[in-house]
PDB file of C-alpha atoms in Angstrom:
ATOM      1  CA  MET A   1       8.153   2.933  26.378  1.00  0.00           C
ATOM      2  CA  LYS A   2       8.777  -0.747  27.138  1.00  0.00           C
ATOM      3  CA  PHE A   3       8.129  -3.373  24.458  1.00  0.00           C
ATOM      4  CA  LYS A   4       5.552  -5.005  26.749  1.00  0.00           C
ATOM      5  CA  GLU A   5       3.462  -1.820  26.666  1.00  0.00           C
ATOM      6  CA  ILE A   6       3.822  -1.462  22.893  1.00  0.00           C
ATOM      7  CA  LYS A   7       2.811  -5.076  22.336  1.00  0.00           C
ATOM      8  CA  GLU A   8      -0.124  -4.758  24.710  1.00  0.00           C
ATOM      9  CA  HIS A   9      -1.410  -1.720  22.846  1.00  0.00           C
ATOM     10  CA  LEU A  10      -0.908  -3.231  19.377  1.00  0.00           C
ATOM     11  CA  SER A  11      -2.753  -6.400  20.431  1.00  0.00           C
ATOM     12  CA  ARG A  12      -6.018  -4.419  20.259  1.00  0.00           C
ATOM     13  CA  TYR A  13      -5.771  -3.837  16.507  1.00  0.00           C
ATOM     14  CA  THR A  14      -6.555  -5.671  13.271  1.00  0.00           C
ATOM     15  CA  VAL A  15      -4.530  -5.107  10.108  1.00  0.00           C
ATOM     16  CA  GLY A  16      -5.443  -6.302   6.611  1.00  0.00           C
ATOM     17  CA  ILE A  17      -2.827  -7.717   4.259  1.00  0.00           C
ATOM     18  CA  ALA A  18      -3.934  -7.623   0.603  1.00  0.00           C
ATOM     19  CA  GLY A  19      -1.601 -10.132  -1.052  1.00  0.00           C
ATOM     20  CA  ALA A  20       0.750 -12.621   0.598  1.00  0.00           C
ATOM     21  CA  GLY A  21       3.765 -12.346  -1.701  1.00  0.00           C
ATOM     22  CA  GLY A  22       7.009 -10.485  -1.092  1.00  0.00           C
ATOM     23  CA  LEU A  23       5.478  -7.388   0.475  1.00  0.00           C
ATOM     24  CA  GLY A  24       2.594  -9.112   2.256  1.00  0.00           C
ATOM     25  CA  SER A  25       4.474 -12.056   3.799  1.00  0.00           C
ATOM     26  CA  ASN A  26       7.328  -9.915   5.123  1.00  0.00           C
ATOM     27  CA  CYS A  27       5.047  -7.131   6.340  1.00  0.00           C
ATOM     28  CA  ALA A  28       2.741  -9.621   8.102  1.00  0.00           C
ATOM     29  CA  VAL A  29       5.684 -11.244   9.888  1.00  0.00           C
ATOM     30  CA  ALA A  30       7.025  -7.864  11.055  1.00  0.00           C
ATOM     31  CA  LEU A  31       3.584  -6.922  12.384  1.00  0.00           C
ATOM     32  CA  ALA A  32       3.153 -10.282  14.128  1.00  0.00           C
ATOM     33  CA  ARG A  33       6.563  -9.896  15.801  1.00  0.00           C
ATOM     34  CA  SER A  34       5.493  -6.427  16.974  1.00  0.00           C
ATOM     35  CA  GLY A  35       2.388  -7.882  18.619  1.00  0.00           C
ATOM     36  CA  ILE A  36      -0.514  -6.915  16.336  1.00  0.00           C
ATOM     37  CA  GLY A  37      -3.653  -8.630  17.637  1.00  0.00           C
ATOM     38  CA  LYS A  38      -5.104  -9.856  14.376  1.00  0.00           C
ATOM     39  CA  LEU A  39      -4.086 -10.069  10.724  1.00  0.00           C
ATOM     40  CA  ILE A  40      -6.572 -10.638   7.908  1.00  0.00           C
ATOM     41  CA  ILE A  41      -4.554 -12.053   5.021  1.00  0.00           C
ATOM     42  CA  ALA A  42      -5.961 -12.511   1.497  1.00  0.00           C
ATOM     43  CA  ASP A  43      -4.252 -14.205  -1.466  1.00  0.00           C
ATOM     44  CA  PHE A  44      -5.284 -16.751  -4.118  1.00  0.00           C
ATOM     45  CA  ASP A  45      -1.822 -18.060  -4.972  1.00  0.00           C
ATOM     46  CA  ILE A  46       0.270 -21.079  -3.950  1.00  0.00           C
ATOM     47  CA  VAL A  47       3.905 -21.093  -2.781  1.00  0.00           C
ATOM     48  CA  GLU A  48       6.444 -21.797  -5.536  1.00  0.00           C
ATOM     49  CA  GLU A  49      10.177 -22.294  -5.156  1.00  0.00           C
ATOM     50  CA  SER A  50      10.781 -19.195  -7.285  1.00  0.00           C
ATOM     51  CA  ASN A  51       9.071 -17.139  -4.546  1.00  0.00           C
ATOM     52  CA  LEU A  52      11.718 -18.019  -1.983  1.00  0.00           C
ATOM     53  CA  ASN A  53      14.164 -15.331  -3.166  1.00  0.00           C
ATOM     54  CA  ARG A  54      12.045 -12.789  -1.281  1.00  0.00           C
ATOM     55  CA  GLN A  55       8.899 -14.230   0.312  1.00  0.00           C
ATOM     56  CA  TYR A  56       8.573 -15.494   3.887  1.00  0.00           C
ATOM     57  CA  PHE A  57       8.063 -19.177   3.033  1.00  0.00           C
ATOM     58  CA  PHE A  58      10.152 -22.349   3.143  1.00  0.00           C
ATOM     59  CA  VAL A  59      11.140 -24.984   0.569  1.00  0.00           C
ATOM     60  CA  SER A  60       8.948 -27.534   2.354  1.00  0.00           C
ATOM     61  CA  GLN A  61       5.916 -25.276   1.803  1.00  0.00           C
ATOM     62  CA  ALA A  62       6.032 -25.378  -2.020  1.00  0.00           C
ATOM     63  CA  GLY A  63       2.552 -26.210  -3.299  1.00  0.00           C
ATOM     64  CA  MET A  64       0.764 -24.929  -0.192  1.00  0.00           C
ATOM     65  CA  LYS A  65      -1.685 -22.055  -0.340  1.00  0.00           C
ATOM     66  CA  LYS A  66       0.204 -18.879   0.534  1.00  0.00           C
ATOM     67  CA  THR A  67      -2.435 -17.872   3.072  1.00  0.00           C
ATOM     68  CA  GLU A  68      -2.137 -21.182   4.939  1.00  0.00           C
ATOM     69  CA  ALA A  69       1.661 -21.278   4.753  1.00  0.00           C
ATOM     70  CA  LEU A  70       1.922 -17.741   6.116  1.00  0.00           C
ATOM     71  CA  GLN A  71      -0.580 -18.491   8.864  1.00  0.00           C
ATOM     72  CA  ALA A  72       1.555 -21.483   9.899  1.00  0.00           C
ATOM     73  CA  ASN A  73       4.770 -19.421   9.865  1.00  0.00           C
ATOM     74  CA  ILE A  74       3.254 -16.630  11.942  1.00  0.00           C
ATOM     75  CA  ALA A  75       1.953 -19.186  14.466  1.00  0.00           C
ATOM     76  CA  LYS A  76       5.569 -20.316  14.966  1.00  0.00           C
ATOM     77  CA  ILE A  77       6.782 -16.735  15.468  1.00  0.00           C
ATOM     78  CA  ASN A  78       4.019 -15.211  17.578  1.00  0.00           C
ATOM     79  CA  PRO A  79       1.063 -17.472  18.384  1.00  0.00           C
ATOM     80  CA  GLY A  80      -0.506 -14.440  20.072  1.00  0.00           C
ATOM     81  CA  THR A  81      -1.310 -12.890  16.694  1.00  0.00           C
ATOM     82  CA  HIS A  82      -4.594 -14.291  15.378  1.00  0.00           C
ATOM     83  CA  VAL A  83      -4.540 -14.851  11.614  1.00  0.00           C
ATOM     84  CA  GLU A  84      -7.702 -14.965   9.507  1.00  0.00           C
ATOM     85  CA  THR A  85      -7.121 -16.186   5.948  1.00  0.00           C
ATOM     86  CA  HIS A  86      -9.039 -15.623   2.734  1.00  0.00           C
ATOM     87  CA  ASP A  87      -7.925 -17.894  -0.094  1.00  0.00           C
ATOM     88  CA  THR A  88      -9.481 -15.737  -2.761  1.00  0.00           C
ATOM     89  CA  MET A  89      -8.698 -13.361  -5.591  1.00  0.00           C
ATOM     90  CA  LEU A  90      -9.578  -9.870  -4.400  1.00  0.00           C
ATOM     91  CA  ASN A  91     -11.747  -7.483  -6.435  1.00  0.00           C
ATOM     92  CA  GLU A  92     -13.718  -4.232  -5.973  1.00  0.00           C
ATOM     93  CA  LYS A  93     -16.481  -6.051  -4.107  1.00  0.00           C
ATOM     94  CA  ASN A  94     -14.770  -8.504  -1.779  1.00  0.00           C
ATOM     95  CA  ILE A  95     -12.042  -6.014  -0.757  1.00  0.00           C
ATOM     96  CA  ILE A  96     -14.813  -4.238   1.167  1.00  0.00           C
ATOM     97  CA  SER A  97     -16.189  -7.332   2.915  1.00  0.00           C
ATOM     98  CA  VAL A  98     -12.822  -9.000   3.632  1.00  0.00           C
ATOM     99  CA  PHE A  99     -11.199  -5.928   5.219  1.00  0.00           C
ATOM    100  CA  LYS A 100     -14.198  -4.177   6.812  1.00  0.00           C
ATOM    101  CA  GLU A 101     -13.052  -4.800  10.405  1.00  0.00           C
ATOM    102  CA  CYS A 102      -9.424  -3.715   9.824  1.00  0.00           C
ATOM    103  CA  HIS A 103      -7.996  -0.517  11.247  1.00  0.00           C
ATOM    104  CA  ILE A 104      -5.340  -0.273   8.537  1.00  0.00           C
ATOM    105  CA  ILE A 105      -4.929  -2.096   5.195  1.00  0.00           C
ATOM    106  CA  ILE A 106      -1.584  -3.016   3.632  1.00  0.00           C
ATOM    107  CA  GLU A 107      -1.583  -3.079  -0.176  1.00  0.00           C
ATOM    108  CA  ALA A 108       0.813  -5.873  -1.107  1.00  0.00           C
ATOM    109  CA  PHE A 109      -0.179  -6.809  -4.648  1.00  0.00           C
ATOM    110  CA  ASP A 110       2.188  -7.568  -7.470  1.00  0.00           C
ATOM    111  CA  SER A 111       0.150  -6.134 -10.331  1.00  0.00           C
ATOM    112  CA  SER A 112      -0.229  -2.400 -10.829  1.00  0.00           C
ATOM    113  CA  GLU A 113      -3.848  -2.936 -11.959  1.00  0.00           C
ATOM    114  CA  MET A 114      -4.705  -4.424  -8.554  1.00  0.00           C
ATOM    115  CA  LYS A 115      -2.852  -1.613  -6.774  1.00  0.00           C
ATOM    116  CA  GLU A 116      -5.074   0.865  -8.578  1.00  0.00           C
ATOM    117  CA  ILE A 117      -8.250  -1.117  -7.823  1.00  0.00           C
ATOM    118  CA  ILE A 118      -7.583  -1.330  -4.083  1.00  0.00           C
ATOM    119  CA  ALA A 119      -6.590   2.356  -3.893  1.00  0.00           C
ATOM    120  CA  HIS A 120      -9.865   3.443  -5.480  1.00  0.00           C
ATOM    121  CA  THR A 121     -11.967   0.916  -3.551  1.00  0.00           C
ATOM    122  CA  VAL A 122     -10.566   1.824  -0.139  1.00  0.00           C
ATOM    123  CA  MET A 123     -10.696   5.564  -0.740  1.00  0.00           C
ATOM    124  CA  GLU A 124     -14.269   5.470  -2.047  1.00  0.00           C
ATOM    125  CA  SER A 125     -15.903   2.638  -0.122  1.00  0.00           C
ATOM    126  CA  LEU A 126     -13.933   2.272   3.132  1.00  0.00           C
ATOM    127  CA  PRO A 127     -13.632   5.917   4.197  1.00  0.00           C
ATOM    128  CA  ASP A 128     -12.550   5.143   7.777  1.00  0.00           C
ATOM    129  CA  LYS A 129      -9.510   3.032   6.751  1.00  0.00           C
ATOM    130  CA  VAL A 130      -5.891   3.979   6.179  1.00  0.00           C
ATOM    131  CA  LEU A 131      -4.232   2.345   3.141  1.00  0.00           C
ATOM    132  CA  VAL A 132      -0.460   1.781   3.102  1.00  0.00           C
ATOM    133  CA  MET A 133       0.776   0.964  -0.399  1.00  0.00           C
ATOM    134  CA  GLY A 134       4.026  -0.185  -2.022  1.00  0.00           C
ATOM    135  CA  SER A 135       5.202   1.166  -5.383  1.00  0.00           C
ATOM    136  CA  GLY A 136       8.686   0.802  -6.865  1.00  0.00           C
ATOM    137  CA  LEU A 137      10.833  -1.923  -5.308  1.00  0.00           C
ATOM    138  CA  ALA A 138      12.420  -3.923  -8.134  1.00  0.00           C
ATOM    139  CA  GLY A 139      16.147  -4.559  -8.503  1.00  0.00           C
ATOM    140  CA  PHE A 140      18.885  -3.810  -6.003  1.00  0.00           C
ATOM    141  CA  GLY A 141      20.838  -0.868  -4.612  1.00  0.00           C
ATOM    142  CA  ASN A 142      19.696   2.753  -4.334  1.00  0.00           C
ATOM    143  CA  ASN A 143      18.700   2.537  -0.686  1.00  0.00           C
ATOM    144  CA  ASN A 144      18.202   6.263  -0.476  1.00  0.00           C
ATOM    145  CA  GLY A 145      15.724   6.250  -3.366  1.00  0.00           C
ATOM    146  CA  ILE A 146      13.250   4.287  -1.242  1.00  0.00           C
ATOM    147  CA  ARG A 147      11.037   6.511   0.846  1.00  0.00           C
ATOM    148  CA  GLU A 148       7.682   6.956   2.505  1.00  0.00           C
ATOM    149  CA  ARG A 149       5.231   9.441   1.026  1.00  0.00           C
ATOM    150  CA  LYS A 150       2.222  10.573   2.997  1.00  0.00           C
ATOM    151  CA  ILE A 151      -0.400  11.675   0.483  1.00  0.00           C
ATOM    152  CA  ASP A 152      -2.999  12.497   3.128  1.00  0.00           C
ATOM    153  CA  ASP A 153      -4.205  11.087   6.460  1.00  0.00           C
ATOM    154  CA  ARG A 154      -5.579   7.998   4.724  1.00  0.00           C
ATOM    155  CA  LEU A 155      -2.973   7.165   2.092  1.00  0.00           C
ATOM    156  CA  TYR A 156       0.713   6.346   2.393  1.00  0.00           C
ATOM    157  CA  ILE A 157       3.024   4.979  -0.333  1.00  0.00           C
ATOM    158  CA  CYS A 158       6.407   3.315   0.228  1.00  0.00           C
ATOM    159  CA  GLY A 159       9.009   2.601  -2.437  1.00  0.00           C
ATOM    160  CA  ASP A 160      11.095   4.449  -4.987  1.00  0.00           C
ATOM    161  CA  GLY A 161       8.000   5.227  -7.084  1.00  0.00           C
ATOM    162  CA  GLU A 162       9.689   4.297 -10.351  1.00  0.00           C
ATOM    163  CA  SER A 163      11.343   0.873 -10.595  1.00  0.00           C
ATOM    164  CA  GLU A 164       8.988  -1.642 -12.114  1.00  0.00           C
ATOM    165  CA  THR A 165       9.505  -5.402 -11.959  1.00  0.00           C
ATOM    166  CA  GLY A 166      10.289  -7.282 -15.167  1.00  0.00           C
ATOM    167  CA  ILE A 167      12.353 -10.207 -16.422  1.00  0.00           C
ATOM    168  CA  ASP A 168      15.497  -8.073 -16.388  1.00  0.00           C
ATOM    169  CA  ASN A 169      14.582  -6.246 -13.203  1.00  0.00           C
ATOM    170  CA  PRO A 170      13.343  -8.854 -10.739  1.00  0.00           C
ATOM    171  CA  PRO A 171      12.168  -8.174  -7.217  1.00  0.00           C
ATOM    172  CA  LEU A 172      14.826  -9.256  -4.705  1.00  0.00           C
ATOM    173  CA  ALA A 173      14.696  -9.844  -0.955  1.00  0.00           C
ATOM    174  CA  PRO A 174      16.591  -6.729   0.218  1.00  0.00           C
ATOM    175  CA  ARG A 175      14.509  -4.025  -1.472  1.00  0.00           C
ATOM    176  CA  VAL A 176      11.215  -5.923  -1.158  1.00  0.00           C
ATOM    177  CA  GLY A 177      11.996  -6.417   2.535  1.00  0.00           C
ATOM    178  CA  ILE A 178      12.822  -2.741   3.007  1.00  0.00           C
ATOM    179  CA  VAL A 179       9.509  -1.643   1.509  1.00  0.00           C
ATOM    180  CA  ALA A 180       7.505  -4.332   3.382  1.00  0.00           C
ATOM    181  CA  ASN A 181       9.093  -3.336   6.692  1.00  0.00           C
ATOM    182  CA  MET A 182       8.589   0.340   5.895  1.00  0.00           C
ATOM    183  CA  GLN A 183       4.873  -0.400   5.453  1.00  0.00           C
ATOM    184  CA  ALA A 184       4.828  -2.262   8.790  1.00  0.00           C
ATOM    185  CA  ASN A 185       6.671   0.632  10.410  1.00  0.00           C
ATOM    186  CA  ILE A 186       3.959   3.070   9.306  1.00  0.00           C
ATOM    187  CA  VAL A 187       1.294   0.784  10.799  1.00  0.00           C
ATOM    188  CA  VAL A 188       3.099   0.630  14.146  1.00  0.00           C
ATOM    189  CA  GLU A 189       3.656   4.390  14.130  1.00  0.00           C
ATOM    190  CA  LEU A 190       0.002   5.202  13.360  1.00  0.00           C
ATOM    191  CA  LEU A 191      -1.369   2.761  15.936  1.00  0.00           C
ATOM    192  CA  MET A 192       1.053   3.904  18.647  1.00  0.00           C
ATOM    193  CA  LYS A 193       0.011   7.494  17.982  1.00  0.00           C
ATOM    194  CA  GLU A 194      -3.491   6.487  19.067  1.00  0.00           C
ATOM    195  CA  LYS A 195      -2.105   5.283  22.405  1.00  0.00           C
ATOM    196  CA  ASN A 196      -0.350   8.573  22.976  1.00  0.00           C
ATOM    197  CA  GLU A 197      -3.521  10.471  22.080  1.00  0.00           C
ATOM    198  CA  ASP A 198      -5.547   8.342  24.552  1.00  0.00           C
ATOM    199  CA  HIS A 199      -3.232   9.464  27.322  1.00  0.00           C
ATOM    200  CA  SER A 200      -3.106  13.152  26.490  1.00  0.00           C
TER     201      SER A 200
ATOM    202  CA  MET B   1      -1.939  29.597 -13.131  1.00  0.00           C
ATOM    203  CA  LYS B   2       0.127  28.298 -10.277  1.00  0.00           C
ATOM    204  CA  ILE B   3      -0.624  24.979  -8.632  1.00  0.00           C
ATOM    205  CA  THR B   4       1.121  22.564  -6.294  1.00  0.00           C
ATOM    206  CA  LEU B   5       1.971  19.289  -8.028  1.00  0.00           C
ATOM    207  CA  ASN B   6       3.329  16.519  -5.804  1.00  0.00           C
ATOM    208  CA  ASN B   7       4.216  19.108  -3.141  1.00  0.00           C
ATOM    209  CA  ARG B   8       6.179  21.297  -5.596  1.00  0.00           C
ATOM    210  CA  PRO B   9       5.109  24.608  -7.183  1.00  0.00           C
ATOM    211  CA  GLU B  10       4.216  24.283 -10.859  1.00  0.00           C
ATOM    212  CA  GLU B  11       3.079  26.845 -13.450  1.00  0.00           C
ATOM    213  CA  PHE B  12       0.893  26.361 -16.512  1.00  0.00           C
ATOM    214  CA  ASP B  13       0.088  28.820 -19.348  1.00  0.00           C
ATOM    215  CA  ALA B  14      -3.667  28.564 -18.873  1.00  0.00           C
ATOM    216  CA  ASP B  15      -6.362  29.608 -16.393  1.00  0.00           C
ATOM    217  CA  SER B  16      -7.428  26.008 -15.949  1.00  0.00           C
ATOM    218  CA  ILE B  17      -6.646  22.586 -17.444  1.00  0.00           C
ATOM    219  CA  SER B  18      -8.247  19.166 -17.278  1.00  0.00           C
ATOM    220  CA  VAL B  19      -6.493  16.212 -15.679  1.00  0.00           C
ATOM    221  CA  SER B  20      -6.055  14.684 -19.160  1.00  0.00           C
ATOM    222  CA  GLU B  21      -4.340  17.860 -20.353  1.00  0.00           C
ATOM    223  CA  MET B  22      -2.029  17.943 -17.335  1.00  0.00           C
ATOM    224  CA  LEU B  23      -1.015  14.308 -17.885  1.00  0.00           C
ATOM    225  CA  GLU B  24      -0.220  15.134 -21.510  1.00  0.00           C
ATOM    226  CA  ILE B  25       1.693  18.359 -20.796  1.00  0.00           C
ATOM    227  CA  LYS B  26       3.725  16.720 -18.036  1.00  0.00           C
ATOM    228  CA  ASN B  27       4.247  13.604 -20.145  1.00  0.00           C
ATOM    229  CA  PHE B  28       2.819  11.344 -17.430  1.00  0.00           C
ATOM    230  CA  THR B  29       2.288   8.322 -19.620  1.00  0.00           C
ATOM    231  CA  PHE B  30       2.293   5.354 -17.254  1.00  0.00           C
ATOM    232  CA  ARG B  31      -1.159   3.799 -17.140  1.00  0.00           C
ATOM    233  CA  MET B  32      -1.697   2.907 -13.495  1.00  0.00           C
ATOM    234  CA  ARG B  33      -1.909   5.902 -11.259  1.00  0.00           C
ATOM    235  CA  ILE B  34      -3.731   7.829  -8.571  1.00  0.00           C
ATOM    236  CA  VAL B  35      -4.712  11.453  -9.206  1.00  0.00           C
ATOM    237  CA  LYS B  36      -6.053  13.645  -6.420  1.00  0.00           C
ATOM    238  CA  ILE B  37      -7.136  17.287  -6.657  1.00  0.00           C
ATOM    239  CA  ASN B  38      -7.307  18.998  -3.243  1.00  0.00           C
ATOM    240  CA  GLY B  39      -7.556  15.564  -1.661  1.00  0.00           C
ATOM    241  CA  ARG B  40     -10.401  14.357  -3.900  1.00  0.00           C
ATOM    242  CA  LEU B  41      -9.701  11.163  -5.795  1.00  0.00           C
ATOM    243  CA  ILE B  42     -10.293  11.525  -9.535  1.00  0.00           C
ATOM    244  CA  LYS B  43     -11.622   8.468 -11.363  1.00  0.00           C
ATOM    245  CA  LYS B  44     -10.223   7.566 -14.794  1.00  0.00           C
ATOM    246  CA  GLU B  45     -13.494   8.372 -16.523  1.00  0.00           C
ATOM    247  CA  GLU B  46     -13.405  11.875 -14.976  1.00  0.00           C
ATOM    248  CA  TYR B  47      -9.944  12.801 -16.340  1.00  0.00           C
ATOM    249  CA  ASP B  48     -11.347  14.783 -19.308  1.00  0.00           C
ATOM    250  CA  ASN B  49     -13.823  16.736 -17.189  1.00  0.00           C
ATOM    251  CA  ALA B  50     -11.994  17.177 -13.873  1.00  0.00           C
ATOM    252  CA  ILE B  51     -10.576  20.695 -13.960  1.00  0.00           C
ATOM    253  CA  ILE B  52      -7.431  21.899 -12.213  1.00  0.00           C
ATOM    254  CA  ARG B  53      -7.539  25.604 -11.259  1.00  0.00           C
ATOM    255  CA  ASP B  54      -5.142  28.186  -9.873  1.00  0.00           C
ATOM    256  CA  GLY B  55      -4.051  27.340  -6.338  1.00  0.00           C
ATOM    257  CA  ASP B  56      -5.084  23.666  -6.502  1.00  0.00           C
ATOM    258  CA  ASP B  57      -3.086  20.990  -4.731  1.00  0.00           C
ATOM    259  CA  VAL B  58      -2.614  18.077  -7.140  1.00  0.00           C
ATOM    260  CA  GLN B  59      -1.118  14.667  -6.329  1.00  0.00           C
ATOM    261  CA  MET B  60      -0.118  12.329  -9.166  1.00  0.00           C
ATOM    262  CA  LEU B  61       1.281   8.954  -8.200  1.00  0.00           C
ATOM    263  CA  TYR B  62       2.443   6.101 -10.358  1.00  0.00           C
ATOM    264  CA  LEU B  63       1.649   2.578  -9.223  1.00  0.00           C
ATOM    265  CA  MET B  64       4.534   0.355 -10.306  1.00  0.00           C
ATOM    266  CA  SER B  65       4.105  -3.414 -10.455  1.00  0.00           C
ATOM    267  CA  GLY B  66       5.998  -5.562  -7.976  1.00  0.00           C
ATOM    268  CA  GLY B  67       5.089  -6.868  -4.577  1.00  0.00           C
TER     269      GLY B  67
END
């Protein structure tokens, strides 16, 4: 299939990005490059220079809201992808309202508490959505330990499932980027499957 | 009883166990996790009462910080 056809198909879909840090910023950019029609990006944080070892921002953007900085960067890469931003801290309630029109939601939080909250909220309150999570991406090396796990039709998890971030085990661009792009790859695969099913 | 835990066969010396008991036996200590029995999501407050029986398909996933 030609890229033009892939892009045309993906332009009909909306994907939610819960968190615009290392996973969220890189995943959003990969999806925008692929031609996703709309991204709904939620984060409460601002860009700091310490983020630049892995997040899709620039030195000149330090101090900006992450949602606005990412929206600006995506506009420079693919202005065809519409970006809706929510400069807010997500919780059990607003996860439902912010992402209700999405076809698929990317979990891209830093904290494990928030990962658990979005998993439970989406599974219980957004039963028609697929959630693609990240778990285990700190450090470097061990490429082959990073994998995709399909739990069921609505839940996928990418990562090594064990390495937790800490002062002595920081998240770095290569592994964070692998997991973020793996999440984006699942989105593209699932949405393209719908095109193939339409035609069969 | 024999169950499937994270897609692998697993045996326990009991006819049934609660989720809390499984976490203890398997030494699953990390706090943030997802537990599903036959596809049904088990809430934290249900761990003591949610029962795993012979033939069940159980998924136990750790959620590690970092993103």
